Each structure stands twice: as C-alpha cells, then as structure tokens.
PDB file of C-alpha atoms in Angstrom:
ATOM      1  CA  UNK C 119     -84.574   4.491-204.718  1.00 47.00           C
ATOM      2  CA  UNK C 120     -83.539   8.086-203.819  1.00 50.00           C
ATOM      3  CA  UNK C 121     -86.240  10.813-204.036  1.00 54.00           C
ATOM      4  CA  UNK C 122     -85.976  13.887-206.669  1.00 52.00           C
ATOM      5  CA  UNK C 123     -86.153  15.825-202.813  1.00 52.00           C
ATOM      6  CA  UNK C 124     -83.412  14.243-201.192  1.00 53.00           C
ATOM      7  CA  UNK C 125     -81.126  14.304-204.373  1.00 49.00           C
ATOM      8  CA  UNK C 126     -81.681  18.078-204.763  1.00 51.00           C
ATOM      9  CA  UNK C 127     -80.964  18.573-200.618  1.00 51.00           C
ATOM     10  CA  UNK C 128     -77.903  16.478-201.391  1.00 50.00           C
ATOM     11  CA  UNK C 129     -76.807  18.363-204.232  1.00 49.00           C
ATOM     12  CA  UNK C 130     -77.451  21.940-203.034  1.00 54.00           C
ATOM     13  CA  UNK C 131     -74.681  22.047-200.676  1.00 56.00           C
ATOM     14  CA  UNK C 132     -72.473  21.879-203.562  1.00 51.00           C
ATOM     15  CA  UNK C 133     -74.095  24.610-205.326  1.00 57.00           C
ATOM     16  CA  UNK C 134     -74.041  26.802-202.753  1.00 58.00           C
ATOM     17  CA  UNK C 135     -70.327  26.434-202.167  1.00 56.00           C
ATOM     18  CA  UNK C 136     -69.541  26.943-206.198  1.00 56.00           C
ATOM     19  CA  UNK C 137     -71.876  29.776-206.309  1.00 64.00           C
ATOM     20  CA  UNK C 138     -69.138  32.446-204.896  1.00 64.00           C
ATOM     21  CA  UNK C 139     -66.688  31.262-207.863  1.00 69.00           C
ATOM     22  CA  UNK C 140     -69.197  32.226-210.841  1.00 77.00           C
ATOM     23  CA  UNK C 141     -68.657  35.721-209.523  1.00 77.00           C
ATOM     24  CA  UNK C 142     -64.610  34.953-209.834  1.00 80.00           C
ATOM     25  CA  UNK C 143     -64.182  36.080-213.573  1.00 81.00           C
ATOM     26  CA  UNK C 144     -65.615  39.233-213.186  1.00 82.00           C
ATOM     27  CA  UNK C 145     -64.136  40.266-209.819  1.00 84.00           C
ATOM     28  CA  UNK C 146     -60.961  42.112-212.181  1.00 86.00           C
ATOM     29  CA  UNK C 147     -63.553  44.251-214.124  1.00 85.00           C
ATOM     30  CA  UNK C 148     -65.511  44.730-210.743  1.00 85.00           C
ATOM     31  CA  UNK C 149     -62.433  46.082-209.018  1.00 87.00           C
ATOM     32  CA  UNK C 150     -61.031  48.049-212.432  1.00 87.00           C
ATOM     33  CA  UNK C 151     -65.148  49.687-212.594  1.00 83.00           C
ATOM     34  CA  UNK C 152     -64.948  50.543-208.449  1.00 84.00           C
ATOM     35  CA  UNK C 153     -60.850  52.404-209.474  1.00 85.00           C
ATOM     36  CA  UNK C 154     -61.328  54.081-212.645  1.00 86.00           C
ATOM     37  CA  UNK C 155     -65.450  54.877-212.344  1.00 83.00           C
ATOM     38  CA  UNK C 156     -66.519  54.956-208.876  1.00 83.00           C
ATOM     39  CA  UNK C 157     -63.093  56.921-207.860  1.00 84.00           C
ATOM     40  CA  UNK C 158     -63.834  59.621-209.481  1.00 86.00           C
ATOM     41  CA  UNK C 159     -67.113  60.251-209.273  1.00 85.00           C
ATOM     42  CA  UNK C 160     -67.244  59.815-205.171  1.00 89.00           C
ATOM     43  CA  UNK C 161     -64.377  62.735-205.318  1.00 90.00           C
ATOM     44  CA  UNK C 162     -66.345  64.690-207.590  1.00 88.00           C
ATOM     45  CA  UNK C 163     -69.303  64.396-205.421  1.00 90.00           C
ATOM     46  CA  UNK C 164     -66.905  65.312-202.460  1.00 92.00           C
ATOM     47  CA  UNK C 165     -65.628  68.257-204.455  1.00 92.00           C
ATOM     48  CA  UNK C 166     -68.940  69.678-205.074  1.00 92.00           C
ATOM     49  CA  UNK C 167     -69.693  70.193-201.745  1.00 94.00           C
ATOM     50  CA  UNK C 168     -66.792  72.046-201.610  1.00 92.00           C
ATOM     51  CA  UNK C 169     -65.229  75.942-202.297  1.00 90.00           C
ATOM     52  CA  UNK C 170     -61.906  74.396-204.181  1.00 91.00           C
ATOM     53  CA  UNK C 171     -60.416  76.524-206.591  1.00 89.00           C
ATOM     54  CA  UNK C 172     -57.983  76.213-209.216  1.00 82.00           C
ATOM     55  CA  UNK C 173     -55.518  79.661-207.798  1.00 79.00           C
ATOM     56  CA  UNK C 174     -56.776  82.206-205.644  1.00 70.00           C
ATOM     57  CA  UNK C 175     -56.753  80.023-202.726  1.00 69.00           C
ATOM     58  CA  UNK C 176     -54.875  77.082-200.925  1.00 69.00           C
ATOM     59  CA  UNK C 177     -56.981  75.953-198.527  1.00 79.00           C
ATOM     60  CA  UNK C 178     -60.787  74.067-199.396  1.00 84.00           C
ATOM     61  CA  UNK C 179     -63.417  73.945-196.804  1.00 87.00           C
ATOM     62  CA  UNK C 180     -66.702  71.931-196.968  1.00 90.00           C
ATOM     63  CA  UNK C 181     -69.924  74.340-198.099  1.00 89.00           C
ATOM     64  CA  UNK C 182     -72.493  72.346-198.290  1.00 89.00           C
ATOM     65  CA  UNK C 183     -75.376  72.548-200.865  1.00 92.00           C
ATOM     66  CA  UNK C 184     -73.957  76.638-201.135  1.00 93.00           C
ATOM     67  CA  UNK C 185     -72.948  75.491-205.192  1.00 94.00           C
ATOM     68  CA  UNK C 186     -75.955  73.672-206.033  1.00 94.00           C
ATOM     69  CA  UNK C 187     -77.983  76.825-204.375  1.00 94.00           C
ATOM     70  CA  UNK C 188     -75.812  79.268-206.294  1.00 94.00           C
ATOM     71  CA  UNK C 189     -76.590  77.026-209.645  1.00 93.00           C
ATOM     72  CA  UNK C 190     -80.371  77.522-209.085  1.00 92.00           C
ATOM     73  CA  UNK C 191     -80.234  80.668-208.655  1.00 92.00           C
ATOM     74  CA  UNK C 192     -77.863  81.967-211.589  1.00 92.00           C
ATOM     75  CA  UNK C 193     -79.409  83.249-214.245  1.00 94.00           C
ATOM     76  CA  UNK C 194     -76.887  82.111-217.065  1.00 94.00           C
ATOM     77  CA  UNK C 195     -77.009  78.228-215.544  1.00 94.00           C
ATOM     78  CA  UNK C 196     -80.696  78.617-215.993  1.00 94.00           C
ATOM     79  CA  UNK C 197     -80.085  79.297-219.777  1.00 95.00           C
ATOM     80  CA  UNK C 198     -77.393  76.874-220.238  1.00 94.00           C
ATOM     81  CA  UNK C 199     -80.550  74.113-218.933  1.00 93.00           C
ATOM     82  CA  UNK C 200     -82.781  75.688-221.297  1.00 94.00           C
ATOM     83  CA  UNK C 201     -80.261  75.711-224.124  1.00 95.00           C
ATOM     84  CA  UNK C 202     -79.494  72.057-223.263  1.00 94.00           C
ATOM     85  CA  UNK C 203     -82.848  71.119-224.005  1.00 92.00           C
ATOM     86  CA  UNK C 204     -83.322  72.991-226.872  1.00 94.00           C
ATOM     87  CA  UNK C 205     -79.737  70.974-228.586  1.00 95.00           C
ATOM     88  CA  UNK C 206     -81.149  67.681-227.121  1.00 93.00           C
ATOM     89  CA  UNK C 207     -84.796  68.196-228.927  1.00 92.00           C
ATOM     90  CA  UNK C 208     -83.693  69.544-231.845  1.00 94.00           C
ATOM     91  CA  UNK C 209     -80.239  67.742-232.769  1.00 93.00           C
ATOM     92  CA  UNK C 210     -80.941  64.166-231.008  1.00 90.00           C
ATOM     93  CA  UNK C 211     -85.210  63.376-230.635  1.00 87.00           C
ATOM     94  CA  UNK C 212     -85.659  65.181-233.606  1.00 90.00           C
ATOM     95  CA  UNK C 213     -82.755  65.359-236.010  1.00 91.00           C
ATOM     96  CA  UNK C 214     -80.611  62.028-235.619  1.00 93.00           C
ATOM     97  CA  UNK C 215     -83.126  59.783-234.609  1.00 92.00           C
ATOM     98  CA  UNK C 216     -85.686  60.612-237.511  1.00 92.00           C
ATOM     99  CA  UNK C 217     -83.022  61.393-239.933  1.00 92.00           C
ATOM    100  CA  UNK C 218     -81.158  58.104-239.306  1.00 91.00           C
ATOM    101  CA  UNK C 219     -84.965  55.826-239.191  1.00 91.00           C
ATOM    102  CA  UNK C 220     -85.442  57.223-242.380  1.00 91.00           C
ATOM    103  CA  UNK C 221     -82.446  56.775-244.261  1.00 91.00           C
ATOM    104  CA  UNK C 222     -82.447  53.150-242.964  1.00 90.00           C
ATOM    105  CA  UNK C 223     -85.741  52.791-244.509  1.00 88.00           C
ATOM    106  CA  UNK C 224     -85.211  54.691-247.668  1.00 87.00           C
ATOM    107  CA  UNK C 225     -81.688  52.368-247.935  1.00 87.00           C
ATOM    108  CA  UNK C 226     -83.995  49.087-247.557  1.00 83.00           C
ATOM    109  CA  UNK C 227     -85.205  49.800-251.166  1.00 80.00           C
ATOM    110  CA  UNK C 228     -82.179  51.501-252.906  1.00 81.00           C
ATOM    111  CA  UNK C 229     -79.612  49.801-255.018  1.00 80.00           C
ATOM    112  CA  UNK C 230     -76.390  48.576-253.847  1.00 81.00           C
ATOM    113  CA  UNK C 231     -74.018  51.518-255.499  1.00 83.00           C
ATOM    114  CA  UNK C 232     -76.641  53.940-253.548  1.00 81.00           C
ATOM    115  CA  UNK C 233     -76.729  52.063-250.198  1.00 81.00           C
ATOM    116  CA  UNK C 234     -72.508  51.434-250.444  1.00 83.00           C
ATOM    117  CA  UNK C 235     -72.606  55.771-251.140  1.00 84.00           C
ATOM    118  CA  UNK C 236     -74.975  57.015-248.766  1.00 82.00           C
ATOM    119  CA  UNK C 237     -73.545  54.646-246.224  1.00 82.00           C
ATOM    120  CA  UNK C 238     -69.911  55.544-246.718  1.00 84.00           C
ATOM    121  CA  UNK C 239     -70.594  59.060-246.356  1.00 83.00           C
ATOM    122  CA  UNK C 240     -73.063  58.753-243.378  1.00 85.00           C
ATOM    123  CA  UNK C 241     -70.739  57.077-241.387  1.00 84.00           C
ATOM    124  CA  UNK C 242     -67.378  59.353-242.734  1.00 84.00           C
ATOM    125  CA  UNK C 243     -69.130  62.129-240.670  1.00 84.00           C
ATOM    126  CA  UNK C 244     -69.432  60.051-237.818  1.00 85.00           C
ATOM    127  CA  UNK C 245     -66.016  58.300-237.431  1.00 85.00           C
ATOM    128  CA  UNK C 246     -64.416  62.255-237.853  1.00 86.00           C
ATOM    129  CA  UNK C 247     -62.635  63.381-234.315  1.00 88.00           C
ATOM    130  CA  UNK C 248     -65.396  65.576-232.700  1.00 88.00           C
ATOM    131  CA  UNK C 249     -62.984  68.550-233.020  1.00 89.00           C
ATOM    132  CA  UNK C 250     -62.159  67.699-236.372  1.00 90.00           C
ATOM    133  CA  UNK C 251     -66.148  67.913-237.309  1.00 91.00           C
ATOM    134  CA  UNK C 252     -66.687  71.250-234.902  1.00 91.00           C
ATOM    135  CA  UNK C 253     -64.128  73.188-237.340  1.00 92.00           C
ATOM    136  CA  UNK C 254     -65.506  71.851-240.641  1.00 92.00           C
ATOM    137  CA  UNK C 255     -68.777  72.974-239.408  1.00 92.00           C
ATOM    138  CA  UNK C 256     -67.169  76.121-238.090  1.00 93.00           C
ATOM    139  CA  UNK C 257     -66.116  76.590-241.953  1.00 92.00           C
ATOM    140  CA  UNK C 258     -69.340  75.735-243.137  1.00 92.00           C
ATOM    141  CA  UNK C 259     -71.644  78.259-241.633  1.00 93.00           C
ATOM    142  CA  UNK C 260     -69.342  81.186-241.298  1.00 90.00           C
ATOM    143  CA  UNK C 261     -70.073  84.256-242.547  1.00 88.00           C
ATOM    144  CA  UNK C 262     -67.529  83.871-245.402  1.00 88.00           C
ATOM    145  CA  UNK C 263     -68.211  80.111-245.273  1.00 89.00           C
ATOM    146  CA  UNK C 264     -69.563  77.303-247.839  1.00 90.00           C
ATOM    147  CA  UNK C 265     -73.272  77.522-247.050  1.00 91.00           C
ATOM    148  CA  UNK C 266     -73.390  81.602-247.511  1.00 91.00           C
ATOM    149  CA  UNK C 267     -71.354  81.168-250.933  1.00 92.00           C
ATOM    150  CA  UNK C 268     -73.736  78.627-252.015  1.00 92.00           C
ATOM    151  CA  UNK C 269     -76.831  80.914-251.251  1.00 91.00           C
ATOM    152  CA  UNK C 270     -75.327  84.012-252.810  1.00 90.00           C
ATOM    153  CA  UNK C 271     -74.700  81.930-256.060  1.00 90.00           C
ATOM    154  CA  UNK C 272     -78.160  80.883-255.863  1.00 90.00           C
ATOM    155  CA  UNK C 273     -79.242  84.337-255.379  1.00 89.00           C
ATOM    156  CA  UNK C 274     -80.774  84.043-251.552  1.00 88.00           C
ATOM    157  CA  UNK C 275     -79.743  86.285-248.491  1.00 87.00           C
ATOM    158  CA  UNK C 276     -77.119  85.116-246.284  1.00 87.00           C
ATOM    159  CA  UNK C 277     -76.488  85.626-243.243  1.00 88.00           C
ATOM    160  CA  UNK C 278     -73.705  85.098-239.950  1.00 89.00           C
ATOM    161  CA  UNK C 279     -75.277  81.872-238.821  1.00 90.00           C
ATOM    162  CA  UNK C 280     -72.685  81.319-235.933  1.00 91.00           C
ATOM    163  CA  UNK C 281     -74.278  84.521-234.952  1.00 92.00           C
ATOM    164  CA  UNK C 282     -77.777  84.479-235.715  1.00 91.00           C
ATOM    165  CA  UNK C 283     -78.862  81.225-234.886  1.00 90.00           C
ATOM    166  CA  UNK C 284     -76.082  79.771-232.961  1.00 93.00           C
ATOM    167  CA  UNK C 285     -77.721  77.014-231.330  1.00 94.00           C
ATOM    168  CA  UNK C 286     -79.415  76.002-234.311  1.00 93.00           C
ATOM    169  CA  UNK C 287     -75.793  75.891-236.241  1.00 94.00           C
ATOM    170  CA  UNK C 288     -74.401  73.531-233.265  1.00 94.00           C
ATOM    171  CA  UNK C 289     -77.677  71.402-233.377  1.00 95.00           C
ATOM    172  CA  UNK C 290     -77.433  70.872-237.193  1.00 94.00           C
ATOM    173  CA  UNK C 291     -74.210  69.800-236.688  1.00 93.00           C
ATOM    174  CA  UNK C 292     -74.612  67.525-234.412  1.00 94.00           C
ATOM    175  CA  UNK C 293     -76.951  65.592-236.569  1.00 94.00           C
ATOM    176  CA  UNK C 294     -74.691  65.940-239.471  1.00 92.00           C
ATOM    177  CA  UNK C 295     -71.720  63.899-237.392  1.00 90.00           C
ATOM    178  CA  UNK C 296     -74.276  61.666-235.667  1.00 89.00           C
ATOM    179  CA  UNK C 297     -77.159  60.742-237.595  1.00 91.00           C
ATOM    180  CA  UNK C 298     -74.898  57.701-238.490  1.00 90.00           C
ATOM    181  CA  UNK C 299     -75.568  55.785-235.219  1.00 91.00           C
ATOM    182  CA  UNK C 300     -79.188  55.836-235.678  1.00 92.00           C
ATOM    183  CA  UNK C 301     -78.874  54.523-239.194  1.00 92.00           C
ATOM    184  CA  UNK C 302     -77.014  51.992-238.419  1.00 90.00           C
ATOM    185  CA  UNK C 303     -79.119  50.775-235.193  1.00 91.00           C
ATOM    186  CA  UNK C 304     -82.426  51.267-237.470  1.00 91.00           C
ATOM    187  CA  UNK C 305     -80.928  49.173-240.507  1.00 89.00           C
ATOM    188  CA  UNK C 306     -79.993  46.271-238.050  1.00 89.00           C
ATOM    189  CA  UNK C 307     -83.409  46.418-236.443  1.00 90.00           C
ATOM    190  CA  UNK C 308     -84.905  46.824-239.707  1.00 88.00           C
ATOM    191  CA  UNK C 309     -83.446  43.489-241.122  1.00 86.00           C
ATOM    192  CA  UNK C 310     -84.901  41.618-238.463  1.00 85.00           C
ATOM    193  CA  UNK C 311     -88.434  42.006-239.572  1.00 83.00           C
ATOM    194  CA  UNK C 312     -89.815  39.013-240.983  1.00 82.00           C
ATOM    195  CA  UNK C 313     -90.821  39.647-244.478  1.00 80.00           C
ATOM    196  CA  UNK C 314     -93.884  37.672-244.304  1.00 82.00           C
ATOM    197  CA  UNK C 315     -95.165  40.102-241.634  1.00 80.00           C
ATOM    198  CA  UNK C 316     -95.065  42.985-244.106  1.00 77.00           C
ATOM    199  CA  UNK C 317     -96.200  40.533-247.036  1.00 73.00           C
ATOM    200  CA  UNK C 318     -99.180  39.773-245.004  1.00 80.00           C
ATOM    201  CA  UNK C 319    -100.067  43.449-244.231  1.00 77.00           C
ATOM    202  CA  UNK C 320    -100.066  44.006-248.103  1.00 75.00           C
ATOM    203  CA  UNK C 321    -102.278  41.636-249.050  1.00 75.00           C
ATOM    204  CA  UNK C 322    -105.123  42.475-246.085  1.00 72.00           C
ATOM    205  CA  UNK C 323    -104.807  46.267-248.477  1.00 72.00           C
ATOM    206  CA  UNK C 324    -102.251  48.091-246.264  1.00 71.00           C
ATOM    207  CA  UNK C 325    -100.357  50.925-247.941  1.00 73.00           C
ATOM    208  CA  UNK C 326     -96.655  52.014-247.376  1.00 72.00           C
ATOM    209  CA  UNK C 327     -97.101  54.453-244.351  1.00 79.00           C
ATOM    210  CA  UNK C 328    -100.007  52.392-242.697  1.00 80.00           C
ATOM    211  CA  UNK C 329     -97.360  49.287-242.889  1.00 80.00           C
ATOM    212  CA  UNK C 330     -94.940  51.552-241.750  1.00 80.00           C
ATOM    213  CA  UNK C 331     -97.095  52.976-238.858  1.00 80.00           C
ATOM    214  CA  UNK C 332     -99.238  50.139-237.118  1.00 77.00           C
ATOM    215  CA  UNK C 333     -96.615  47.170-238.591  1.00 81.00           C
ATOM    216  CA  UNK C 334     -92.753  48.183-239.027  1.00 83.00           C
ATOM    217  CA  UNK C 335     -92.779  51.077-235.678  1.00 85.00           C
ATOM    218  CA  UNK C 336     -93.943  48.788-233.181  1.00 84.00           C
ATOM    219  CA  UNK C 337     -91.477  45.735-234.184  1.00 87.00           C
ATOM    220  CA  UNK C 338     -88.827  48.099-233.973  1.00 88.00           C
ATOM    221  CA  UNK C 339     -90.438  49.669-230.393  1.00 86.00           C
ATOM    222  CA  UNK C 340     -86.986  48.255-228.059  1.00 86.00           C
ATOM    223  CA  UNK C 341     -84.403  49.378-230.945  1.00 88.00           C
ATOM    224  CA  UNK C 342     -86.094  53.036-230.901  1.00 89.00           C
ATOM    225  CA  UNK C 343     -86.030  53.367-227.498  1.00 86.00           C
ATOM    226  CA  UNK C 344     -82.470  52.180-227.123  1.00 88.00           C
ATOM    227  CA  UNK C 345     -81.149  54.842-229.975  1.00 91.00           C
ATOM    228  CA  UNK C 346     -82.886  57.433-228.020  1.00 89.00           C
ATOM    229  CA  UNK C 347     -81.525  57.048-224.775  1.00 89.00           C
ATOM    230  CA  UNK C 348     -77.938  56.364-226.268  1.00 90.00           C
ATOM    231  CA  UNK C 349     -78.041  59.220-228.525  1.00 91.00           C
ATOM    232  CA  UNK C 350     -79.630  61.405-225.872  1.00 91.00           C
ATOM    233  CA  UNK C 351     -76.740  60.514-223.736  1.00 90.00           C
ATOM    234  CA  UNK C 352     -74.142  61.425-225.908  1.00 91.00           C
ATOM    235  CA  UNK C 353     -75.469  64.710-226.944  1.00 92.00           C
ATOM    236  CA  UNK C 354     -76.257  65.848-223.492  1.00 91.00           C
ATOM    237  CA  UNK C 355     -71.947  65.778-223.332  1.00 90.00           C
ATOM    238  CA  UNK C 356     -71.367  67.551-226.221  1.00 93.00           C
ATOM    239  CA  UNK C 357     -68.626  69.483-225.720  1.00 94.00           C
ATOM    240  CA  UNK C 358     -65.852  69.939-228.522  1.00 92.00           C
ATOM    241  CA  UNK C 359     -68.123  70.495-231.251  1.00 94.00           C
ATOM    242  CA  UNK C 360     -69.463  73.161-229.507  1.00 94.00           C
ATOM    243  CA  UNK C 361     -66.365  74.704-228.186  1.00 94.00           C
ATOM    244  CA  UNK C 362     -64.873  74.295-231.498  1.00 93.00           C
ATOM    245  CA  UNK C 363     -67.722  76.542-233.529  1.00 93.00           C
ATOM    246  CA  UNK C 364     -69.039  78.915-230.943  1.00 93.00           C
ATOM    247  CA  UNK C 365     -66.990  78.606-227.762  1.00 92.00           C
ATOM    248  CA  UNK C 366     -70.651  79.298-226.022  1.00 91.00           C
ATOM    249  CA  UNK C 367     -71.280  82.548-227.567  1.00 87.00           C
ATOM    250  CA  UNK C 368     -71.897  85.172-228.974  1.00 90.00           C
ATOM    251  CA  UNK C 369     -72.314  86.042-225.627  1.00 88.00           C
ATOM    252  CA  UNK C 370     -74.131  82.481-224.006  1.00 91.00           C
ATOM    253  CA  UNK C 371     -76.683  82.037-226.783  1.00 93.00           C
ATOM    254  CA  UNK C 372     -75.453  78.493-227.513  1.00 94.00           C
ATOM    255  CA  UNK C 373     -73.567  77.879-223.879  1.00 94.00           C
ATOM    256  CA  UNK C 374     -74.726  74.218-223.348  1.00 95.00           C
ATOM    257  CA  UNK C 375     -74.540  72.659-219.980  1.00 94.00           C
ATOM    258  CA  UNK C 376     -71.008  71.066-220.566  1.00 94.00           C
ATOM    259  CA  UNK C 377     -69.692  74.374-221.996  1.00 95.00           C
ATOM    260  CA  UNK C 378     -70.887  75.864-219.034  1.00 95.00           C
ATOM    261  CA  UNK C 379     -69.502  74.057-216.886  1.00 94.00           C
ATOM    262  CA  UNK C 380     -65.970  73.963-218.346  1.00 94.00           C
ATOM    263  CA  UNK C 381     -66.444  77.612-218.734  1.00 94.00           C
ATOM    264  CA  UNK C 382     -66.969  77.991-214.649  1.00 93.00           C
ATOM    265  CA  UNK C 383     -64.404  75.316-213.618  1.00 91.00           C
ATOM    266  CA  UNK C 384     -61.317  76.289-215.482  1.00 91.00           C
ATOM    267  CA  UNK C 385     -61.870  79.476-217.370  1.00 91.00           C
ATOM    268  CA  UNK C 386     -63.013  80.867-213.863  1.00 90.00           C
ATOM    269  CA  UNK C 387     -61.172  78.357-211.459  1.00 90.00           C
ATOM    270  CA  UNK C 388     -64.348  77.400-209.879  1.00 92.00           C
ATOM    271  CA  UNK C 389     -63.750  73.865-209.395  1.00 92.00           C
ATOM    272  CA  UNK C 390     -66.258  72.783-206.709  1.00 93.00           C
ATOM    273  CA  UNK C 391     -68.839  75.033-208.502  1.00 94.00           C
ATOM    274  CA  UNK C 392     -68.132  73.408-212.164  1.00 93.00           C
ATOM    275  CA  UNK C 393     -68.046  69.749-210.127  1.00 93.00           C
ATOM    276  CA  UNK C 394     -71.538  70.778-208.847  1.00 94.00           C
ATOM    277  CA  UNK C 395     -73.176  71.749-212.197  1.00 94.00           C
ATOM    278  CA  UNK C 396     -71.603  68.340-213.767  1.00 91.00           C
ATOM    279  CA  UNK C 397     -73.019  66.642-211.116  1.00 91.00           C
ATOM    280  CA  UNK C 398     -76.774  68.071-211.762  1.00 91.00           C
ATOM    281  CA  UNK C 399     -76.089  66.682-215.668  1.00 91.00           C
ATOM    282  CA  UNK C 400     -75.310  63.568-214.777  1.00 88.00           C
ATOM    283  CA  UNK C 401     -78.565  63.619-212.907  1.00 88.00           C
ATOM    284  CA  UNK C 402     -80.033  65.036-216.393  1.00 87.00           C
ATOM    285  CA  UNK C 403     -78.987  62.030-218.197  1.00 87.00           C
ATOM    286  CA  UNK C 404     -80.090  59.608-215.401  1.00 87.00           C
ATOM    287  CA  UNK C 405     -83.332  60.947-215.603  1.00 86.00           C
ATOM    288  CA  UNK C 406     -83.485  60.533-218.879  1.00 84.00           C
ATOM    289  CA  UNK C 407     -82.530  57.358-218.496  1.00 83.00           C
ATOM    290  CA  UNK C 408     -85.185  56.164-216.318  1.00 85.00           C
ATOM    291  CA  UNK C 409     -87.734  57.413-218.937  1.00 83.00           C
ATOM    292  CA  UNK C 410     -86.600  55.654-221.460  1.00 81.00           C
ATOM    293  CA  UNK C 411     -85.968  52.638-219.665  1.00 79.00           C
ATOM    294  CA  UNK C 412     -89.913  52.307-218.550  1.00 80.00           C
ATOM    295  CA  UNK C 413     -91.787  53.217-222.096  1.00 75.00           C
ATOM    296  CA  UNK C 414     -89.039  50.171-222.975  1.00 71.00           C
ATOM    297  CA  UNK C 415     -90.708  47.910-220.551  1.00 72.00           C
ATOM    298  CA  UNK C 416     -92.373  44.849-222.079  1.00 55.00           C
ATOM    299  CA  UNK C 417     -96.388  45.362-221.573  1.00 47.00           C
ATOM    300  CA  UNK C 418     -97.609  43.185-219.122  1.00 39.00           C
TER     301      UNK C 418
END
C-alpha cells in the first residue's frame, strides 16, 4: 500500500508543471495593466526629472531632482499642500464620510417612501458629470446665486461665498456630489449586522448611541476604513469641480494640488515641473493609503 508521502512526491511533479497555467487567464489583463498603467507612469516619472516644455523650447535635457527642489521651495505649492489638506479634512474625513454613516443609519429606521426619496436624490448628485455638479454649485453660491436669495428672503446677510470662503464653497460641494458613496457603503455594511447582536445589547440596558458606539462602529471597523481611503482617494484628484467654480482663485485661496498642477503644466507649459508635483500627489495618496491599510489590519 502506497504511503500519503510517496503519493504526494508522486503527485507534485504534476502540480508544479500546471502551476505556470493558473497564471494563463490573467496574463491579458497583466500585459493590458503593464501598457495602459505602468506606461505612463514610468514616462511621467522620466518626465519629471526633466525641463520639457510645452513651446518655448525644442530640446529636453535631464535635471535631476531641480523640479521637486523648486516644488519645496515655492511658496504657492506650499499652499496648494496646505489647501489640499484642508478640502481632504473638511469635504472627505469629515463631510462625506459622517454625512453618508449617518444617513445610512437614520435610513435603517425611516419608511420606504422616505428611504426611496432621500436615496434617489443622494445618489442624483452623485451620478451628475463632475463638471456638470461644479457649475450648479458655481450657481448656487454666487453672489447673485440661490443660497444668497434664500438668505435675503429670510432676512440674513449674504455674502460672495466663491470669494469669501472659497475653499469652504468647493469642500461643501464636494460632499454634496459625494456623500452618496459613503451611504451606500455604510447601508450595505449596515445590513450585515446581525440583529440579535443589537437585540442583545438592548436587553443588557444599552441605549441608542452606546449601541451605536461600543456595538454597531466596531462591526462596521473594515467598511469605515475602506470608505475612507476610497473617498480620500478620489478627493485628493478633484479637479473639475474645482476648476469649474473657482478656477483656483480668487487669487490661489482654493488652488488644490491638482489645480495646481494643471495650472503649472499647461497654463504655464511647465510640463516636467507639473509631472513632478503630480508625482509628489500620487505619493500623497499612497501614503494615505498605507495608513489606512494598517488601522484596517485584523488585531492579532
């Protein structure tokens, strides 16, 4: 009778030969990923170490670090970080990812004709183009716009918002178009929690926000983390909706990274210095990445 030993060593040999072909079905994506992903991004990193221009010039030579030295030390990249940040807190940590947790908890005990509405017109804001959104927004906090002709009916001061607060006007816009994601997210991971769970914490004399705090938050630990990173993501490259309300300004009071960077690379034809600058968000967002990634870590 044959050993368990000697039928695995006689059995291996076959695995390892049909090992290479699991990797055959993904070997089109793999290739497709290295074109369209990997292609541009190694040229970008070659054209940041680079003086290229868009006219002016017709010859590139290799600088060096010279445009990520130059970013360090210029005065309006230093604000477009800082203004980064501030959009990122305010309009993604803060404004989507609350606003969205608690409309999917509010929604959990609403009727059907007020889930269906609130949903439907959560989510219209978020499936609108990004330009699209940028000018309703635009209309809505203009100086002649909706929100000043709703506060002068109601008697309160108005103000030029676009001008005033800027990067407050961009950030509440943001979470106006993409609260949606983070509703949607929380109401799946929501659904998941077993009832009896939350039936149990009632009984042992656990109110709403203690069940909500040491009972609904940590079930739900993975799905936060994931809506942060992927909302943090996607408003680090914001770019139409700001373009579309501000253009940057007045002056660069609400010049985000992205717009800065378009700003430098075509409005100024500073290619290898725009390339650069994308290059140090793209570190941004890895780093935020990795963050997020490690508080999502199962506890040992």
């Amino acid at each position: 009778m044959t050993s368990a030993a000697e039928a695995s060593a006689a059995v291996s040999p076959v695995r390892r030969r049909g090992r290479p072909l699991r990797w055959l079905p993904l070997a089109p994506a793999t290739v497709l990923l290295l074109l369209f992903l990997g292609g541009p991004i190694a040229y970008c990193c070659y054209i940041a170490f680079t003086d290229m221009q868009l006219t002016g010039t017709s010859s590139t030579d290799f600088t060096g670090l010279a445009n990520f030295r130059r970013a360090f030390g210029d005065d309006d990249f230093r604000n477009a970080v800082v203004l980064t940040l501030v959009f990122t807190v305010v309009s993604s940590l803060l404004g989507q990812n609350t606003l969205g947790l608690a409309l999917a908890t509010l929604m959990r005990r609403a009727s059907k004709p007020v889930r269906t509405l609130t949903g439907s017109v959560v989510v219209a804001a978020w499936v609108l183009p990004e330009i699209v959104a940028g000018f309703l927004l635009y209309a809505f906090f203009r100086r002649e716009g909706t929100l000043n002709a709703v506060l002068d009916g109601l008697g309160l001061p108005s103000q030029n918002w676009l001008y005033t607060l800027p990067i407050l006007a961009v950030s509440f816009a943001n979470v106006w178009r993409g609260t949606a994601f983070s509703m949607l997210v929380y109401s799946a991971a929501l659904s998941e929690i077993p009832q009896e769970i939350t039936e149990a914490a009632e009984v042992d004399g656990a109110g709403g926000l203690r069940r909500f705090w040491h009972v609904t938050l940590p079930m739900i630990r993975r799905s936060i983390g994931t809506n942060l990173m992927l909302n943090t993501l996607q408003t680090l490259s914001v770019f139409g909706l700001i373009w579309a309300m501000t253009r940057g300004g007045p002056g660069n009071r609400s010049q985000t990274l992205p717009v800065f960077m378009y700003d430098q690379a075509f409005n100024k034809s500073l290619i290898g210095y725009g390339t650069a600058v994308a290059l140090l968000l793209l570190l941004v967002g890895a780093a935020f990445s990795v963050v997020y990634l490690r508080l999502m870590r199962e506890e040992v």
